[in-house]
mmCIF file of C-alpha atoms in Angstrom:
data_model
loop_
_atom_site.group_PDB
_atom_site.id
_atom_site.type_symbol
_atom_site.label_atom_id
_atom_site.label_comp_id
_atom_site.label_asym_id
_atom_site.label_seq_id
_atom_site.Cartn_x
_atom_site.Cartn_y
_atom_site.Cartn_z
ATOM 1 C CA MET A 108 5.809 -72.780 46.233
ATOM 2 C CA GLU A 109 3.435 -74.133 44.280
ATOM 3 C CA GLY A 110 1.336 -71.144 44.022
ATOM 4 C CA PHE A 111 4.359 -69.616 43.305
ATOM 5 C CA GLY A 112 5.244 -72.060 40.508
ATOM 6 C CA ASN A 113 2.155 -70.925 38.508
ATOM 7 C CA LEU A 114 3.129 -67.650 39.004
ATOM 8 C CA LEU A 115 6.250 -68.647 37.186
ATOM 9 C CA ALA A 116 4.903 -70.946 34.985
ATOM 10 C CA GLY A 117 2.546 -67.853 33.696
ATOM 11 C CA TYR A 118 5.971 -65.716 33.065
ATOM 12 C CA ARG A 119 7.444 -68.735 31.043
ATOM 13 C CA ARG A 120 4.553 -67.827 28.851
ATOM 14 C CA PHE A 121 4.488 -64.470 28.198
ATOM 15 C CA ARG A 122 8.036 -64.761 27.614
ATOM 16 C CA ALA A 123 7.641 -67.916 24.899
ATOM 17 C CA SER A 124 4.192 -66.109 23.291
ATOM 18 C CA LYS A 125 3.640 -61.673 24.047
ATOM 19 C CA LEU A 126 7.249 -60.460 24.189
ATOM 20 C CA GLY A 127 8.587 -62.462 21.242
ATOM 21 C CA GLY A 128 6.363 -60.890 19.426
ATOM 22 C CA GLU A 129 6.944 -57.248 20.841
ATOM 23 C CA GLN A 130 9.593 -56.694 21.350
ATOM 24 C CA GLN A 131 9.868 -53.467 19.834
ATOM 25 C CA ARG A 132 7.122 -52.506 21.840
ATOM 26 C CA TRP A 133 9.515 -53.446 24.647
ATOM 27 C CA LYS A 134 11.807 -50.935 24.037
ATOM 28 C CA GLU A 135 9.878 -48.058 23.868
ATOM 29 C CA LEU A 136 7.555 -48.970 27.168
ATOM 30 C CA ALA A 137 11.295 -48.941 28.813
ATOM 31 C CA GLU A 138 11.972 -45.318 27.511
ATOM 32 C CA GLY A 139 8.782 -43.905 29.440
ATOM 33 C CA GLN A 140 5.000 -44.274 29.400
ATOM 34 C CA SER A 141 2.141 -41.792 28.302
ATOM 35 C CA PRO A 142 -1.422 -43.992 29.494
ATOM 36 C CA ARG A 143 -4.344 -41.842 27.737
ATOM 37 C CA ALA A 144 -6.176 -43.090 31.409
ATOM 38 C CA VAL A 145 -6.477 -43.264 35.177
ATOM 39 C CA ILE A 146 -7.760 -46.658 36.972
ATOM 40 C CA VAL A 147 -8.978 -46.593 40.681
ATOM 41 C CA ALA A 148 -9.832 -50.016 40.765
ATOM 42 C CA CYS A 149 -10.673 -52.468 43.436
ATOM 43 C CA SER A 150 -7.316 -54.228 44.373
ATOM 44 C CA ASP A 151 -10.013 -57.784 43.641
ATOM 45 C CA SER A 152 -8.286 -60.070 42.176
ATOM 46 C CA ARG A 153 -11.874 -60.663 39.491
ATOM 47 C CA ALA A 154 -12.011 -57.371 38.178
ATOM 48 C CA ASP A 155 -8.042 -56.471 36.395
ATOM 49 C CA PRO A 156 -9.182 -52.835 34.658
ATOM 50 C CA ALA A 157 -6.442 -54.684 31.523
ATOM 51 C CA ILE A 158 -8.529 -57.602 31.143
ATOM 52 C CA ILE A 159 -12.142 -55.965 31.815
ATOM 53 C CA PHE A 160 -11.193 -52.420 28.576
ATOM 54 C CA ASP A 161 -8.791 -54.967 26.867
ATOM 55 C CA THR A 162 -5.831 -52.955 26.974
ATOM 56 C CA ASP A 163 -1.677 -53.593 26.440
ATOM 57 C CA PRO A 164 1.084 -52.496 28.716
ATOM 58 C CA GLY A 165 1.228 -48.552 28.834
ATOM 59 C CA GLU A 166 -2.113 -48.254 28.163
ATOM 60 C CA ILE A 167 -3.708 -47.303 31.511
ATOM 61 C CA PHE A 168 -2.051 -46.386 34.511
ATOM 62 C CA VAL A 169 -4.250 -48.257 37.543
ATOM 63 C CA VAL A 170 -4.712 -46.956 41.197
ATOM 64 C CA ARG A 171 -6.009 -49.750 43.068
ATOM 65 C CA ASN A 172 -7.422 -50.023 46.537
ATOM 66 C CA ILE A 173 -10.123 -51.800 48.981
ATOM 67 C CA ALA A 174 -13.979 -51.006 46.998
ATOM 68 C CA ASN A 175 -12.066 -48.228 44.413
ATOM 69 C CA LEU A 176 -12.093 -45.130 47.202
ATOM 70 C CA VAL A 177 -10.233 -41.880 46.405
ATOM 71 C CA PRO A 178 -10.109 -40.196 49.617
ATOM 72 C CA PRO A 179 -10.715 -36.066 49.684
ATOM 73 C CA PHE A 180 -7.846 -33.708 49.278
ATOM 74 C CA GLU A 181 -6.059 -32.917 52.201
ATOM 75 C CA THR A 182 -1.945 -31.882 53.250
ATOM 76 C CA GLY A 183 -1.921 -33.606 57.227
ATOM 77 C CA GLY A 184 0.451 -36.339 58.789
ATOM 78 C CA GLY A 185 0.158 -39.709 57.111
ATOM 79 C CA ARG A 186 1.252 -41.739 53.834
ATOM 80 C CA HIS A 187 -0.932 -40.786 50.927
ATOM 81 C CA GLY A 188 -0.572 -43.085 48.106
ATOM 82 C CA VAL A 189 -3.973 -42.702 46.479
ATOM 83 C CA SER A 190 -3.446 -38.855 46.161
ATOM 84 C CA ALA A 191 0.771 -39.592 45.224
ATOM 85 C CA ALA A 192 -0.815 -42.136 42.534
ATOM 86 C CA LEU A 193 -3.232 -39.486 40.763
ATOM 87 C CA GLU A 194 -0.803 -37.031 41.241
ATOM 88 C CA PHE A 195 1.236 -38.604 39.671
ATOM 89 C CA ALA A 196 -0.898 -39.762 36.810
ATOM 90 C CA VAL A 197 -1.935 -35.795 35.783
ATOM 91 C CA THR A 198 0.437 -33.636 36.791
ATOM 92 C CA GLN A 199 3.564 -35.989 35.101
ATOM 93 C CA LEU A 200 1.872 -37.999 32.851
ATOM 94 C CA ASN A 201 -0.965 -36.114 31.630
ATOM 95 C CA VAL A 202 -3.785 -38.482 30.987
ATOM 96 C CA ALA A 203 -7.036 -37.500 29.814
ATOM 97 C CA GLU A 204 -9.354 -40.268 31.524
ATOM 98 C CA MET A 205 -9.734 -40.824 35.293
ATOM 99 C CA VAL A 206 -11.980 -43.515 35.119
ATOM 100 C CA VAL A 207 -13.553 -44.676 38.852
ATOM 101 C CA LEU A 208 -14.170 -48.336 38.317
ATOM 102 C CA GLY A 209 -16.096 -50.388 40.724
ATOM 103 C CA HIS A 210 -18.066 -53.862 41.087
ATOM 104 C CA GLU A 211 -20.014 -56.312 42.011
ATOM 105 C CA LYS A 212 -19.262 -57.658 45.199
ATOM 106 C CA TRP A 213 -16.555 -56.175 46.455
ATOM 107 C CA GLY A 214 -14.841 -57.378 49.636
ATOM 108 C CA GLY A 215 -15.430 -54.398 51.787
ATOM 109 C CA ASN A 216 -18.744 -54.197 51.561
ATOM 110 C CA GLY A 217 -20.270 -56.429 53.838
ATOM 111 C CA PRO A 218 -17.345 -54.886 56.958
ATOM 112 C CA ALA A 219 -19.128 -51.608 55.954
ATOM 113 C CA LEU A 220 -21.935 -52.326 55.976
ATOM 114 C CA THR A 221 -22.173 -54.960 59.104
ATOM 115 C CA GLY A 222 -19.180 -52.967 60.964
ATOM 116 C CA VAL A 223 -18.143 -56.615 61.590
ATOM 117 C CA PHE A 224 -14.309 -54.678 62.331
ATOM 118 C CA TYR A 225 -15.217 -51.312 64.048
ATOM 119 C CA GLY A 226 -12.790 -50.943 66.861
ATOM 120 C CA ALA A 227 -10.195 -53.884 65.782
ATOM 121 C CA ALA A 228 -6.582 -53.923 66.126
ATOM 122 C CA ALA A 229 -5.133 -53.389 63.584
ATOM 123 C CA GLY A 230 -4.359 -57.062 61.777
ATOM 124 C CA GLU A 231 -7.910 -57.907 63.270
ATOM 125 C CA GLY A 232 -9.596 -55.830 60.610
ATOM 126 C CA GLY A 233 -8.705 -52.632 61.807
ATOM 127 C CA PHE A 234 -6.862 -51.252 58.243
ATOM 128 C CA VAL A 235 -9.529 -52.700 56.436
ATOM 129 C CA HIS A 236 -12.111 -50.823 59.399
ATOM 130 C CA LYS A 237 -10.446 -47.274 58.985
ATOM 131 C CA TRP A 238 -10.316 -47.093 54.903
ATOM 132 C CA MET A 239 -13.744 -48.264 54.638
ATOM 133 C CA SER A 240 -15.203 -45.581 57.215
ATOM 134 C CA GLN A 241 -14.372 -43.104 54.250
ATOM 135 C CA ILE A 242 -18.439 -44.840 53.308
ATOM 136 C CA GLU A 243 -19.577 -45.217 56.737
ATOM 137 C CA GLY A 244 -22.082 -42.806 56.700
ATOM 138 C CA PRO A 245 -23.752 -43.964 53.344
ATOM 139 C CA ALA A 246 -23.200 -47.785 54.177
ATOM 140 C CA GLU A 247 -24.559 -47.356 57.531
ATOM 141 C CA ALA A 248 -28.149 -45.340 56.186
ATOM 142 C CA ILE A 249 -28.211 -47.926 53.537
ATOM 143 C CA ALA A 250 -27.680 -50.956 55.597
ATOM 144 C CA GLY A 251 -31.075 -48.742 58.119
ATOM 145 C CA GLU A 252 -33.169 -49.061 54.959
ATOM 146 C CA HIS A 253 -32.299 -52.032 52.734
ATOM 147 C CA GLY A 254 -30.374 -54.377 55.326
ATOM 148 C CA THR A 255 -26.693 -56.240 53.722
ATOM 149 C CA GLY A 256 -28.281 -58.134 51.575
ATOM 150 C CA GLU A 257 -27.526 -57.942 47.735
ATOM 151 C CA ASP A 258 -29.284 -54.955 46.908
ATOM 152 C CA ALA A 259 -27.535 -52.900 49.490
ATOM 153 C CA HIS A 260 -23.793 -54.103 48.271
ATOM 154 C CA ARG A 261 -25.061 -52.608 44.748
ATOM 155 C CA ARG A 262 -26.271 -49.755 46.170
ATOM 156 C CA LEU A 263 -22.925 -49.080 48.200
ATOM 157 C CA GLU A 264 -20.812 -49.841 44.885
ATOM 158 C CA GLU A 265 -22.428 -47.263 43.154
ATOM 159 C CA VAL A 266 -22.187 -44.518 46.829
ATOM 160 C CA SER A 267 -18.699 -45.330 46.396
ATOM 161 C CA ILE A 268 -18.392 -44.353 42.818
ATOM 162 C CA ARG A 269 -20.053 -41.416 43.160
ATOM 163 C CA GLN A 270 -18.484 -40.272 46.393
ATOM 164 C CA SER A 271 -14.381 -41.180 44.388
ATOM 165 C CA LEU A 272 -16.010 -38.581 41.732
ATOM 166 C CA ALA A 273 -17.070 -36.011 43.961
ATOM 167 C CA ASN A 274 -13.926 -36.564 46.346
ATOM 168 C CA LEU A 275 -11.336 -35.981 42.950
ATOM 169 C CA ARG A 276 -13.318 -32.894 42.602
ATOM 170 C CA THR A 277 -11.533 -32.008 45.807
ATOM 171 C CA PHE A 278 -7.720 -31.858 44.539
ATOM 172 C CA PRO A 279 -7.013 -28.694 42.582
ATOM 173 C CA PHE A 280 -5.277 -29.938 40.026
ATOM 174 C CA VAL A 281 -7.512 -32.137 39.271
ATOM 175 C CA ALA A 282 -11.194 -29.707 39.543
ATOM 176 C CA GLU A 283 -8.600 -27.521 37.233
ATOM 177 C CA ARG A 284 -7.638 -29.201 33.659
ATOM 178 C CA GLU A 285 -11.493 -30.745 33.551
ATOM 179 C CA LYS A 286 -12.505 -27.445 34.084
ATOM 180 C CA ASN A 287 -10.744 -26.559 30.827
ATOM 181 C CA GLY A 288 -11.585 -29.636 29.255
ATOM 182 C CA THR A 289 -7.927 -31.697 29.350
ATOM 183 C CA LEU A 290 -9.517 -33.748 31.622
ATOM 184 C CA LYS A 291 -13.105 -36.074 31.553
ATOM 185 C CA LEU A 292 -14.359 -37.716 35.151
ATOM 186 C CA LEU A 293 -15.725 -41.266 33.916
ATOM 187 C CA GLY A 294 -17.281 -44.083 36.704
ATOM 188 C CA CYS A 295 -18.246 -47.381 36.195
ATOM 189 C CA HIS A 296 -20.042 -50.354 37.672
ATOM 190 C CA PHE A 297 -18.147 -53.808 36.550
ATOM 191 C CA SER A 298 -20.764 -56.972 36.983
ATOM 192 C CA ILE A 299 -18.487 -59.557 37.930
ATOM 193 C CA ARG A 300 -21.841 -62.186 36.845
ATOM 194 C CA ASP A 301 -22.868 -61.630 33.510
ATOM 195 C CA GLY A 302 -19.120 -59.327 32.175
ATOM 196 C CA GLU A 303 -21.918 -56.272 31.828
ATOM 197 C CA LEU A 304 -19.974 -52.511 32.191
ATOM 198 C CA TRP A 305 -22.432 -50.261 33.795
ATOM 199 C CA LEU A 306 -21.261 -46.054 32.608
ATOM 200 C CA LEU A 307 -22.649 -43.711 35.467
ATOM 201 C CA ASP A 308 -24.700 -40.394 32.899
ATOM 202 C CA GLU A 309 -23.955 -37.865 36.005
ATOM 203 C CA ALA A 310 -26.496 -35.815 34.315
ATOM 204 C CA GLU A 311 -29.367 -38.111 35.191
ATOM 205 C CA ASP A 312 -26.905 -39.794 38.244
ATOM 206 C CA ARG A 313 -27.714 -43.273 37.125
ATOM 207 C CA PHE A 314 -26.669 -45.922 35.574
ATOM 208 C CA ARG A 315 -25.920 -47.443 32.548
ATOM 209 C CA PRO A 316 -24.919 -50.550 30.222
ATOM 210 C CA VAL A 317 -22.425 -50.334 28.283
#
């Protein structure tokens, strides 16, 4: 319970220092939300979009998963958690921006590059492998040419951002809104070590520091 005790201590600090002075704001949020952007981010505990972009509650709608991946649009079987969240953000909340936020050294990188979980059973890495199989092809190509070190990691991180942006555009409700100018798509990479954000310039297909 020690870990949960730390969480409860954080809750008490929130009640004492943040909630008290913003009661009206929380009452407004209780009536609904109107975030400007949806951010597809990694579940990694070191790369919290709310901290990176210094946002307040209600400003961003965040979808987090291993390796900030967006699967392509499909209507077959399965529980499409990411797709459902994107659909809600775009069609119901009418967000103006969609951001794919990657970061350095995410946990799925190693398994994707080494194939360590290939063929593993559920509960032993099988779920991770199935999810990461979305970028299995690029991962194998990168590992074959660049190994599995830091350079390979960065290359795969950037590939995952590009692929997620491409997959976002397979969703009709995303493509339509991007075409008519009511929705903008962006790709970013966050360096945990340097605290630096890099923005993808899609016209030149290269990441530039912000």
